[in-house]
XYZ file of C-alpha atoms in Angstrom:
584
model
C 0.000 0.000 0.000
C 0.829 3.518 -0.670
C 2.607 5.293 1.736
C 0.546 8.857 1.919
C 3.262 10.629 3.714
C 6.042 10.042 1.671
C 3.856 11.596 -1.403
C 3.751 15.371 -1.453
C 0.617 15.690 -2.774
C -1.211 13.046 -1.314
C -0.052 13.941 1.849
C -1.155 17.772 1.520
C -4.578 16.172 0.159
C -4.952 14.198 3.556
C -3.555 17.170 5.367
C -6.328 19.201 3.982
C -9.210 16.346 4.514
C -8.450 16.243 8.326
C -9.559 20.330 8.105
C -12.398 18.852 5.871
C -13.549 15.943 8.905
C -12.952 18.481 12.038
C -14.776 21.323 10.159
C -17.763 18.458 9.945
C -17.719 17.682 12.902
C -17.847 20.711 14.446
C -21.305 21.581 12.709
C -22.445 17.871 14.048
C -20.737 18.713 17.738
C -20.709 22.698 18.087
C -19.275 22.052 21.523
C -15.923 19.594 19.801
C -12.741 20.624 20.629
C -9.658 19.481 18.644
C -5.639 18.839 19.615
C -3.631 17.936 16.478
C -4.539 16.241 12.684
C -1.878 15.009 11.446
C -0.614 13.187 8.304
C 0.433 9.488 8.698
C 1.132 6.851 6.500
C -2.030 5.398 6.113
C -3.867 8.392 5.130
C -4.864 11.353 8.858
C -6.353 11.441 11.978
C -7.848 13.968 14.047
C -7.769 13.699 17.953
C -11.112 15.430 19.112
C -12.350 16.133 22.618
C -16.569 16.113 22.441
C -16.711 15.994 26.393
C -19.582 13.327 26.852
C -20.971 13.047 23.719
C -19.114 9.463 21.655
C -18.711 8.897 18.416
C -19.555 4.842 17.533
C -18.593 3.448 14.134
C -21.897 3.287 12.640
C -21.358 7.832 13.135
C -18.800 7.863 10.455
C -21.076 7.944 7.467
C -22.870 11.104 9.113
C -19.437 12.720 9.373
C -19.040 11.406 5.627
C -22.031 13.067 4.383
C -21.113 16.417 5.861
C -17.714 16.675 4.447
C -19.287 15.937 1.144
C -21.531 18.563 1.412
C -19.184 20.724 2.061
C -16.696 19.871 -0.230
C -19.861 20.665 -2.643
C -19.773 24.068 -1.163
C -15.654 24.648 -2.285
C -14.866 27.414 -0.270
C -11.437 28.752 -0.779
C -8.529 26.961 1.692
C -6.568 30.654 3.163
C -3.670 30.934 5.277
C -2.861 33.968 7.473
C 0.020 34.487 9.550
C -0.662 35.764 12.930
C 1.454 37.052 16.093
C 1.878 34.796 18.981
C -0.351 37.374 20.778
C -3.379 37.333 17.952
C -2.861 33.447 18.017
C -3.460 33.295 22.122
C -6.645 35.852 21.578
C -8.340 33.940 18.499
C -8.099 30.765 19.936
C -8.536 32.010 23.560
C -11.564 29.538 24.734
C -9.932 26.414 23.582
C -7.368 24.768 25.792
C -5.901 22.645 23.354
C -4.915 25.476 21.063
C -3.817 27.423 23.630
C -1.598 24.568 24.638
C -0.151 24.455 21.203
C 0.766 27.976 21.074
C 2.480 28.792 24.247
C 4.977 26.114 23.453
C 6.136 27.576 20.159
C 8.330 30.858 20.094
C 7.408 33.164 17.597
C 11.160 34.129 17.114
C 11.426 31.018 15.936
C 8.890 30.032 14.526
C 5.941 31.170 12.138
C 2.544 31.037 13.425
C -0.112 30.357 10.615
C -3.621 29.228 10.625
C -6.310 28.545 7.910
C -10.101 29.025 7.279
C -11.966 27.640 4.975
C -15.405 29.077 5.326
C -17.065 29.201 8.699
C -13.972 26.875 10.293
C -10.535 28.338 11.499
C -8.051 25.929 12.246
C -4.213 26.510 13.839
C -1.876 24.924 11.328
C 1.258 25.472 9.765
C 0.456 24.012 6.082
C 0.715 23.346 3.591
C -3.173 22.827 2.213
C -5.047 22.804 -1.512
C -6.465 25.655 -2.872
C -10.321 24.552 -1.867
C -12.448 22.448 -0.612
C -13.842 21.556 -3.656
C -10.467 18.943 -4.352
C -11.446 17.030 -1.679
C -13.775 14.495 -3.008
C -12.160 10.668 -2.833
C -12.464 10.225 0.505
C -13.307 7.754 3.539
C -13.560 7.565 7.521
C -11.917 4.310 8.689
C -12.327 4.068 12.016
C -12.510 5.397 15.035
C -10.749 4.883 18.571
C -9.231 6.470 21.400
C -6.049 8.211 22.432
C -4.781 9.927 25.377
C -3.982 14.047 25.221
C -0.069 14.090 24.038
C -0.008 10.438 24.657
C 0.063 10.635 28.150
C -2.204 7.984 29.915
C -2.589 10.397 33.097
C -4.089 12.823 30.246
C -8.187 12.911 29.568
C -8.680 10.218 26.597
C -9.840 11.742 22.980
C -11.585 10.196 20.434
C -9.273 9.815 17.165
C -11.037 9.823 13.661
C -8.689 7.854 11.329
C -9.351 8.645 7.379
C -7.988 8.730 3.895
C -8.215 10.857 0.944
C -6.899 10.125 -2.810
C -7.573 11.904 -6.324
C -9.630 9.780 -7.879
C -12.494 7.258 -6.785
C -11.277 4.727 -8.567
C -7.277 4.627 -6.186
C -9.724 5.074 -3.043
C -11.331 1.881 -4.123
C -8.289 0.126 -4.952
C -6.994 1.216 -1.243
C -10.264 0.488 0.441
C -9.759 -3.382 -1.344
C -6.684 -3.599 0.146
C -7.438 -2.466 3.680
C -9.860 -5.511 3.468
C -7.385 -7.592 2.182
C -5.420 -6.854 5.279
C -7.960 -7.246 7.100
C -8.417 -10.696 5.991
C -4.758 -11.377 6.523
C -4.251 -10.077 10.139
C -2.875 -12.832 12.009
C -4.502 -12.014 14.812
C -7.718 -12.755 13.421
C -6.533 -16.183 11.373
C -4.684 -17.279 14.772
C -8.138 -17.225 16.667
C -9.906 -18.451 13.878
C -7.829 -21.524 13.245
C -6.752 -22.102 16.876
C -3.427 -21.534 16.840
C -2.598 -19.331 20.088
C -4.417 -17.151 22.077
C -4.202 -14.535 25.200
C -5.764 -13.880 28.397
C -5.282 -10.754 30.562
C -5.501 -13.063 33.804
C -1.965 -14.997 32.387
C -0.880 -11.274 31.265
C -0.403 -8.945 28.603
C 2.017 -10.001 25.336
C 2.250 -13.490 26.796
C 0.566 -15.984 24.258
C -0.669 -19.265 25.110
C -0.035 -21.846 21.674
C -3.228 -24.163 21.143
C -2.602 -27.686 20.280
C -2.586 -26.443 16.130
C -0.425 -24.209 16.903
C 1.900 -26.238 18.628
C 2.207 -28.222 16.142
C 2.562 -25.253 13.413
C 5.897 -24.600 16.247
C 6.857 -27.915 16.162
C 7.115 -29.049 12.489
C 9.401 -25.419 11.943
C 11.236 -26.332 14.860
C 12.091 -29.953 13.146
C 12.802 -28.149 9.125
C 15.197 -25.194 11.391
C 17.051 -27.678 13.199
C 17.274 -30.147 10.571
C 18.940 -27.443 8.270
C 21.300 -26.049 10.723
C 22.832 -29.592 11.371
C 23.249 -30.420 7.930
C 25.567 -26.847 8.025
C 27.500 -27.864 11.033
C 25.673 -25.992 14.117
C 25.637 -27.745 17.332
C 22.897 -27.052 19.376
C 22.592 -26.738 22.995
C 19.964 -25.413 25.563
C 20.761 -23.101 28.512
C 18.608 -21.469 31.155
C 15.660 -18.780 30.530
C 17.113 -16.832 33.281
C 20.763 -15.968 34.634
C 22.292 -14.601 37.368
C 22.611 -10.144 37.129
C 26.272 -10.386 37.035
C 26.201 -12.119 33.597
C 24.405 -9.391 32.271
C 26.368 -6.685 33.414
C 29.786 -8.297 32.011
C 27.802 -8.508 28.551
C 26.942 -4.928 28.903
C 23.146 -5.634 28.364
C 22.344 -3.909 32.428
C 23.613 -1.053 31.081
C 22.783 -0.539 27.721
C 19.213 -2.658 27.654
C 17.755 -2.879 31.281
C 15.045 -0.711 30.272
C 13.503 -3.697 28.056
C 14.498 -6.413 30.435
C 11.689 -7.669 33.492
C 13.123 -6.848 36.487
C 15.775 -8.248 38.492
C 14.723 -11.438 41.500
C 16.709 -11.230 44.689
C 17.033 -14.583 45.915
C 19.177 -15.910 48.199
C 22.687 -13.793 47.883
C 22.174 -13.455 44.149
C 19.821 -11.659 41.702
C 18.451 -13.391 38.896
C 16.635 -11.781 35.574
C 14.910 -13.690 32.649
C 17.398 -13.549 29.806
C 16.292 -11.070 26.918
C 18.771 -13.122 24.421
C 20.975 -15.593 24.830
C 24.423 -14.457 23.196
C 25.762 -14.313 27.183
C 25.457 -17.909 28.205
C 26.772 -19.177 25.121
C 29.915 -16.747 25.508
C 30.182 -18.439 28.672
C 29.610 -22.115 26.571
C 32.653 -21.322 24.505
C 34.723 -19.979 27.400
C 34.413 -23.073 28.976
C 37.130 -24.556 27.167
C 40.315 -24.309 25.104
C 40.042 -23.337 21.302
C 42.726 -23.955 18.630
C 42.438 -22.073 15.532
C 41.545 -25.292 13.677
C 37.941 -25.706 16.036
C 36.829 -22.505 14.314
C 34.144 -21.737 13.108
C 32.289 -23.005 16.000
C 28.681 -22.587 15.381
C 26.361 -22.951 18.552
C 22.613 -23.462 17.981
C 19.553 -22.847 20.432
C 15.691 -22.480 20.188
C 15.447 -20.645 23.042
C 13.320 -19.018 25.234
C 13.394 -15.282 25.794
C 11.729 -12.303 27.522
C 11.660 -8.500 27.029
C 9.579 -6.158 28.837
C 7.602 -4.401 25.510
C 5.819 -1.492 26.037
C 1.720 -2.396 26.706
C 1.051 -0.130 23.554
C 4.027 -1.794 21.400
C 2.626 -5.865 22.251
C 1.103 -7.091 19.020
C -1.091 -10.188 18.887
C 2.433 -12.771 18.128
C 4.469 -9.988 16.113
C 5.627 -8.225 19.080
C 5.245 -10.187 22.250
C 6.688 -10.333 26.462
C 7.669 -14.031 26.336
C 8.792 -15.380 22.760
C 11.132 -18.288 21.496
C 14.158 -17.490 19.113
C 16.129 -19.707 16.605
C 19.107 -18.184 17.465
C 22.824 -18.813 16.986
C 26.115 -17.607 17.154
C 29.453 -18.372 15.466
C 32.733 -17.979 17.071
C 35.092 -17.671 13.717
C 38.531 -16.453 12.822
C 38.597 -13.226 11.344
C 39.635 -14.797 8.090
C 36.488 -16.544 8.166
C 34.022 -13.710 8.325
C 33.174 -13.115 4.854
C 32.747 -16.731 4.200
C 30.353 -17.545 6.796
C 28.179 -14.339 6.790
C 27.679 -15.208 2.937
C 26.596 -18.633 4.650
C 23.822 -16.986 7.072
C 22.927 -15.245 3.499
C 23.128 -18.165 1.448
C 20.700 -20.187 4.592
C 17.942 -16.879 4.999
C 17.383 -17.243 0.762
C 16.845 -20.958 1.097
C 14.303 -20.602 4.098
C 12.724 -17.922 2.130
C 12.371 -19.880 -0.954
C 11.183 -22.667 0.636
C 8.165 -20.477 1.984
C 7.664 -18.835 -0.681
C 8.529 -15.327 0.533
C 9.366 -12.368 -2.058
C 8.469 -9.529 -0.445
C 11.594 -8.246 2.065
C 14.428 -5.908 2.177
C 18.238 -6.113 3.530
C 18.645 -3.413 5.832
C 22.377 -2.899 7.039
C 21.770 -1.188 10.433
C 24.730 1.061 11.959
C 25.145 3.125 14.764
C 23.880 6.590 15.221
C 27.299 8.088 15.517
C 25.625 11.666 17.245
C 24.370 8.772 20.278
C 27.075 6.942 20.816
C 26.384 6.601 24.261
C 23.796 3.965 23.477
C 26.571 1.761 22.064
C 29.641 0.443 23.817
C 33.499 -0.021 21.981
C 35.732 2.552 20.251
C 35.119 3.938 17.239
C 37.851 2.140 15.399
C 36.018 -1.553 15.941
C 32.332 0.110 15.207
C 33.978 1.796 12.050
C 35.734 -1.924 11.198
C 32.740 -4.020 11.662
C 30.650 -1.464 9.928
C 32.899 -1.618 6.851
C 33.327 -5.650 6.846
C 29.463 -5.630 6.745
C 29.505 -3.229 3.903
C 32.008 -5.182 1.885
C 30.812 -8.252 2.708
C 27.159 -7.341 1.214
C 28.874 -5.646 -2.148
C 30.678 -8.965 -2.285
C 27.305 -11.521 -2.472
C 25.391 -9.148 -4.345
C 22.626 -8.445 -2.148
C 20.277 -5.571 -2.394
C 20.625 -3.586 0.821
C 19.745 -0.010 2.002
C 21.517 1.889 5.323
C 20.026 3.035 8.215
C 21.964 4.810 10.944
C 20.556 3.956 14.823
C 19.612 0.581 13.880
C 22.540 -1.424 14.811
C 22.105 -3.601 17.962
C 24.381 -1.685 21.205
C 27.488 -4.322 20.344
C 27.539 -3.895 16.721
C 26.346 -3.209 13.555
C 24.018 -5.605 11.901
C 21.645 -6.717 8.480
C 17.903 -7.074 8.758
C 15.773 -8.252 6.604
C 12.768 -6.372 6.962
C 9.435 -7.147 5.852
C 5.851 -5.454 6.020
C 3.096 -6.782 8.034
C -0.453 -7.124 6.598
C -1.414 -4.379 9.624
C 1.649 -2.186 8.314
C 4.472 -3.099 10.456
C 8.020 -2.470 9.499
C 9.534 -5.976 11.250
C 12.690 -7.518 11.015
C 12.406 -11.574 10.555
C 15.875 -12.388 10.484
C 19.165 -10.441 11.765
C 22.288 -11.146 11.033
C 25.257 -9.199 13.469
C 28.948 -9.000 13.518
C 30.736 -8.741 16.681
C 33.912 -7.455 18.199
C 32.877 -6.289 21.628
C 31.603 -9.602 23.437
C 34.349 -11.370 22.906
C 36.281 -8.592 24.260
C 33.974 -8.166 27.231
C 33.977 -12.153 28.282
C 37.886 -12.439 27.440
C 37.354 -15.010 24.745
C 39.948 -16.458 23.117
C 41.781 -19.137 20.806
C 44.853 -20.230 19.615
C 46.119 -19.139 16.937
C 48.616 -20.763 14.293
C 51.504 -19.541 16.548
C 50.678 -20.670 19.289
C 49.112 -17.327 20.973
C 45.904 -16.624 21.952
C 43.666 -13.987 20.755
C 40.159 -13.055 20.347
C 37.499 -14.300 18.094
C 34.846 -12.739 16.443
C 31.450 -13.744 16.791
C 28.623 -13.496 14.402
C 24.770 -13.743 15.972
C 22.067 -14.559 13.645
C 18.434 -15.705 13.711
C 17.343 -17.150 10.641
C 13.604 -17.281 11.851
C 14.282 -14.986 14.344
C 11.269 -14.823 16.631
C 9.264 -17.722 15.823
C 6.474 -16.400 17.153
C 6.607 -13.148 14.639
C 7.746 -15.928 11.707
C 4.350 -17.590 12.433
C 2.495 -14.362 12.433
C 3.495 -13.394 8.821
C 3.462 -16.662 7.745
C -0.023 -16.751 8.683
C -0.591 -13.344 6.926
C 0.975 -14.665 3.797
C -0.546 -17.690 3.323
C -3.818 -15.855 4.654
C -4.167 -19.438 7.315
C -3.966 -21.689 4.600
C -0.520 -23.051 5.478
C 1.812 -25.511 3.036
C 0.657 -29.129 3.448
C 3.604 -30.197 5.425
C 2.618 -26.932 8.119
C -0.826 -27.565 8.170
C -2.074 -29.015 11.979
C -4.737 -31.275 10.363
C -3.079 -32.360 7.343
C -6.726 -34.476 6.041
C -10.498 -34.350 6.662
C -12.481 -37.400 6.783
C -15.561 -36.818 6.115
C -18.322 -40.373 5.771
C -21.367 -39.457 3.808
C -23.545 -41.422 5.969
C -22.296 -43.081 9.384
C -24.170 -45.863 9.308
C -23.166 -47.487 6.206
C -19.491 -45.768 5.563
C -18.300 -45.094 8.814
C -16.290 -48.387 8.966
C -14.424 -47.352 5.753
C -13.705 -44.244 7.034
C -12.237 -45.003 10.266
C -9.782 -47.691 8.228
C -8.062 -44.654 5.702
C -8.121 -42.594 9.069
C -6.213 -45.429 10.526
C -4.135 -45.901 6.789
C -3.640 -42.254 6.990
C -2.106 -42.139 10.471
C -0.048 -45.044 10.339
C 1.840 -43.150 7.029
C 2.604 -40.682 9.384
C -0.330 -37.761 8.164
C -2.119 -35.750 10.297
C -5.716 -36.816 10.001
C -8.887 -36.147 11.985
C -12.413 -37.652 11.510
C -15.497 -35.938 11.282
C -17.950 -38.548 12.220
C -20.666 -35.562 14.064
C -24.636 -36.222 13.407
C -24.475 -33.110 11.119
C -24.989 -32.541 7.343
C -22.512 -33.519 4.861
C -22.713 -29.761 3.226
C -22.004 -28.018 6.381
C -19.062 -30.320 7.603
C -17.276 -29.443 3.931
C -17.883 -25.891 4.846
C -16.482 -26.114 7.748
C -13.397 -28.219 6.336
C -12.909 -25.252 4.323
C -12.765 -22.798 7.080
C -10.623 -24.521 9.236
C -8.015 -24.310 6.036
C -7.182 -28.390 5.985
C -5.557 -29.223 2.875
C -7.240 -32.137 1.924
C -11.178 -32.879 2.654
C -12.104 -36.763 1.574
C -15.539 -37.401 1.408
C -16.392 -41.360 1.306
C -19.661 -42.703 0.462
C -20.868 -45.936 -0.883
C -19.101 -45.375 -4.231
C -15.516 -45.215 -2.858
C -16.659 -48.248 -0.383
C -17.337 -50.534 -3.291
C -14.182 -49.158 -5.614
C -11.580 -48.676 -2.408
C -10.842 -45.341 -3.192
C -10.620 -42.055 -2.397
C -12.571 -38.685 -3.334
C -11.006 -35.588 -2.202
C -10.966 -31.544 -2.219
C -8.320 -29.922 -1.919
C -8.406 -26.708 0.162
C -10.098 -23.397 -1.864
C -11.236 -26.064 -4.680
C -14.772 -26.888 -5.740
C -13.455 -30.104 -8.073
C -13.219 -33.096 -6.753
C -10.543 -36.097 -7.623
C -10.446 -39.636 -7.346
C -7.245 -41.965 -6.389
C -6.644 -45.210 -5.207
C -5.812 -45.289 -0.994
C -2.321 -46.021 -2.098
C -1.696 -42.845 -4.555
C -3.453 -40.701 -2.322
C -1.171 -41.569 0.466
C 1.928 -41.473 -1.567
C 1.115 -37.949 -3.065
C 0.438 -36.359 0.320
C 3.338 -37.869 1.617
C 5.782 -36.400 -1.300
C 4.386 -33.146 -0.353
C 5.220 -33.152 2.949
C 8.525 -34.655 2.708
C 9.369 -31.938 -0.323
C 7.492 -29.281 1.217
C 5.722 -28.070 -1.749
């Protein structure tokens, strides 16, 4: 989707239509009061106080029709420029304004405002000509939002909308906001049963459903599978360790804000780990290395826990408690460029085994004006930052820069991909490292006979699982790969009393080949267990009746399919069976 604030004339087109909606709604609300409209990249909003009046959904198309008719009306958009003192008198009876203005300095700034008709509004631009341009429009939805953002502040009601030349891109936009819809995750997860939430268990911590755990399970198995074939050894090591390992990795200093608090117990304080690059520093530490042992690559699907913001948790995108596939490779420095082009080489296979198209390589440095959020000199960050750089030239890989993105230890590459609710997420990281070793004194020996530091690469090929799931979910829209799926075949008798037996046998055929099967044997019509088949996303619905009883065979649907086929028990079982193991 279009990004409206990156366009300069879509975004002074939305600009102007949150004038149009507050100018509405103060002819439906005389007594509305209004803080700030802003442009965003999904189109405006307007944050509006209406004291103890509320605006419900099914208001919008009121609003709607109001802004139309004024649009009809196209009185002339004009700007004046006014002294701090003329702004404080014009808008002297609302509060919000009044806020607004005593924080700028007119020596600094210039104070503007602009009426279109019989509404003034403070604003500093820019706007179209009239009214009149404003006629592709549409209220979204409506929710609520604290003054400045401050939860001690009263709670406003925020209008979102968007606004686009013609009728026929608002359309096009309005299709995809349902497509989105469609694809939220959060919606498919509760549909299908994969995970859900409960405020009595707590906020951002999900709870995976038996589909889902399986959903976890099978990517677990392909992950690990994959890594061992490329030489990583994993391990497992505790969701929690003592403070002091923290500090020595520099994470109490430079990340304690996202960590849960610290446990005093006994003589020591304990926090749940946030990643898990310390204990396996402490792994490698634990014994002697000769240049030959490198690379070592250590391997975990591990447990992890950061304290996210209430407003920042996000169904399984962005969650408290979450499980990484996470790794890290002590190597020579020799051996850099070769095995980050491995990590490379491993993220394009996972991502052409699902299927994925859509992402960006983001190599994320240091903000160099903030360099107090990072620790190490500035001859490592500017090594490491250069390696990285070379190193992505060097495979070809299409990447962009962003300064402040790098993780407090080093510079890193994201691949970044966009949620179907708009998110900006990274899936998989990939991070150089000079300063752990450093800070845990790890070392090898080298060819003569000395020891000296290694460098360390982290990476997450799935990263989060928990966010993989989510936009696989969002991709596939719920209807995941057969060799994904939790219930991989349908069973579905035409009548129980004469093809039940036949049914429960391929069930039992089915199972015994290894294939996730259920049978739907319930007292209820034939047409409304294939619906429901269909809903619930299964891959393959069979539906036996007397014919396939007499013949031994099998009739089956696949998933989004109105045409039905016919195989023997044997085929059927030997084509699902290719497409798990090949994960078509």
């Amino acid at each position: 989707m279009i990004n409206i604030k990156e366009n300069e004339k879509l975004s002074k087109m939305n600009h102007s239509c949150a004038h149009l909606l507050a100018q509405a709604v103060k002819h439906l609300y005389p007594h509305a009061m209004f803080w700030v409209g802003p442009v965003i990249e999904e189109g405006f909003y307007y944050d509006i106080d209406l004291g103890t009046d509320v605006i419900k959904e099914e208001d919008l198309e009121k609003i709607e029709r109001e802004m139309k008719k004024i649009s009809k009306d196209g009185k002339r958009i004009v700007r004046h420029e006014l002294t701090k003192e003329d702004a404080l008198e014009m808008f002297q009876h609302d509060p919000y304004k009044i806020d607004l203005i005593e924080r700028m300095d007119e020596n600094d700034t210039v104070i503007s405002c602009y009426t279109q008709g019989d509404f003034t509004d403070l604003c500093r631009g820019p706007h179209v000509d009239t009214v009149k341009e404003l006629k592709y429009f549409k209220l979204l939805k409506v929710s609520g939002a604290y003054w400045k953002g401050d939860a001690k502040n009263k709670m406003l009601q925020r209008i979102y909308g968007i606004c686009f030349e013609t009728e026929e891109d608002l359309q096009k936009h309005l299709e995809a906001l349902e497509d989105a819809k469609e694809r939220d995750h959060r919606k498919i997860g509760k549909d299908l049963g994969i995970f859900m939430f409960d405020e009595l268990v707590g906020k951002g911590l999900p709870m995976w459903l038996p589909n889902g755990f399986i959903v976890r399970r099978a990517l677990v198995d392909y992950i690990t599978d994959k890594e061992v074939n490329l030489g990583y050894k994993h391990v497992m090591t505790p969701s929690l360790g003592n403070v002091d390992l923290y500090k020595t990795s520099g994470h109490w200093d430079h990340y304690k804000e996202d960590m849960f608090p610290s446990m005093d117990l006994d003589d020591e304080s304990y926090v749940l780990r946030p990643m898990n690059c310390p204990h396996h520093m402490v792994m490698f530490r634990s014994e002697l290395h000769s240049y030959r042992d490198l690379p070592i690559r250590i391997a975990e699907i591990a447990n992890d826990f950061r304290y996210e913001a209430s407003g920042a948790v996000c169904g399984i995108e962005r969650t408290r408690a979450f499980t990484q596939n996470d790794s890290h490779i002590f190597c020579r420095p020799d051996q850099i460029k070769s095995e980050f082009k491995g990590v490379i080489d491993l993220i394009l296979d996972v991502y052409k085994d699902f299927g994925f198209k859509d992402y960006r390589f983001r190599l994320s440095l240091r903000d160099k004006n903030n360099a107090e959020k990072y620790f190490g000199n500035d001859e490592l960050w500017e090594k490491s930052e250069q390696e990285l750089r070379e190193v992505l030239k060097e495979t070809g890989a299409d990447f962009y820069e962003a300064e402040g993105e790098a993780a407090f230890y080093g510079p890193k590459l994201d691949v970044q991909v966009k949620s179907a609710i708009g998110h900006d997420v990274t899936l998989s990281t990939i991070q150089l490292d000079y300063q752990l070793p450093e800070r845990f004194e790890l070392n090898y020996i080298n060819e003569s006979g000395e020891k000296v530091r290694p460098v360390v690469i982290h990476r997450a090929i799935l990263g989060s699982l928990d966010r993989f799931i989510a936009f696989l979910l969002e991709e596939t829209k719920g209807s995941l790969p057969t060799w994904l799926a939790p219930i991989q075949v349908n069973v579905i008798p035409v009548n129980n009393k004469y093809h039940l037996e036949y049914s429960k046998e391929i069930m039992s055929s089915l199972k015994n080949a290894g294939i996730r099967v259920e049978l739907d044997d319930r007292d209820e019509k034939l047409g409304y267990k294939m619906r429901e088949s269909q809903t619930k996303k299964i891959p393959y619905t069979l539906v036996l009746g007397q014919k396939e009883v007499d013949n031994g065979e099998i009739s089956y649907r696949l998933h989004g399919s109105e045409e039905t086929s016919i195989l023997s028990k044997e085929e059927f079982i030997a084509m699902v069976k290719e497409k798990i193991e090949k994960k078509k």
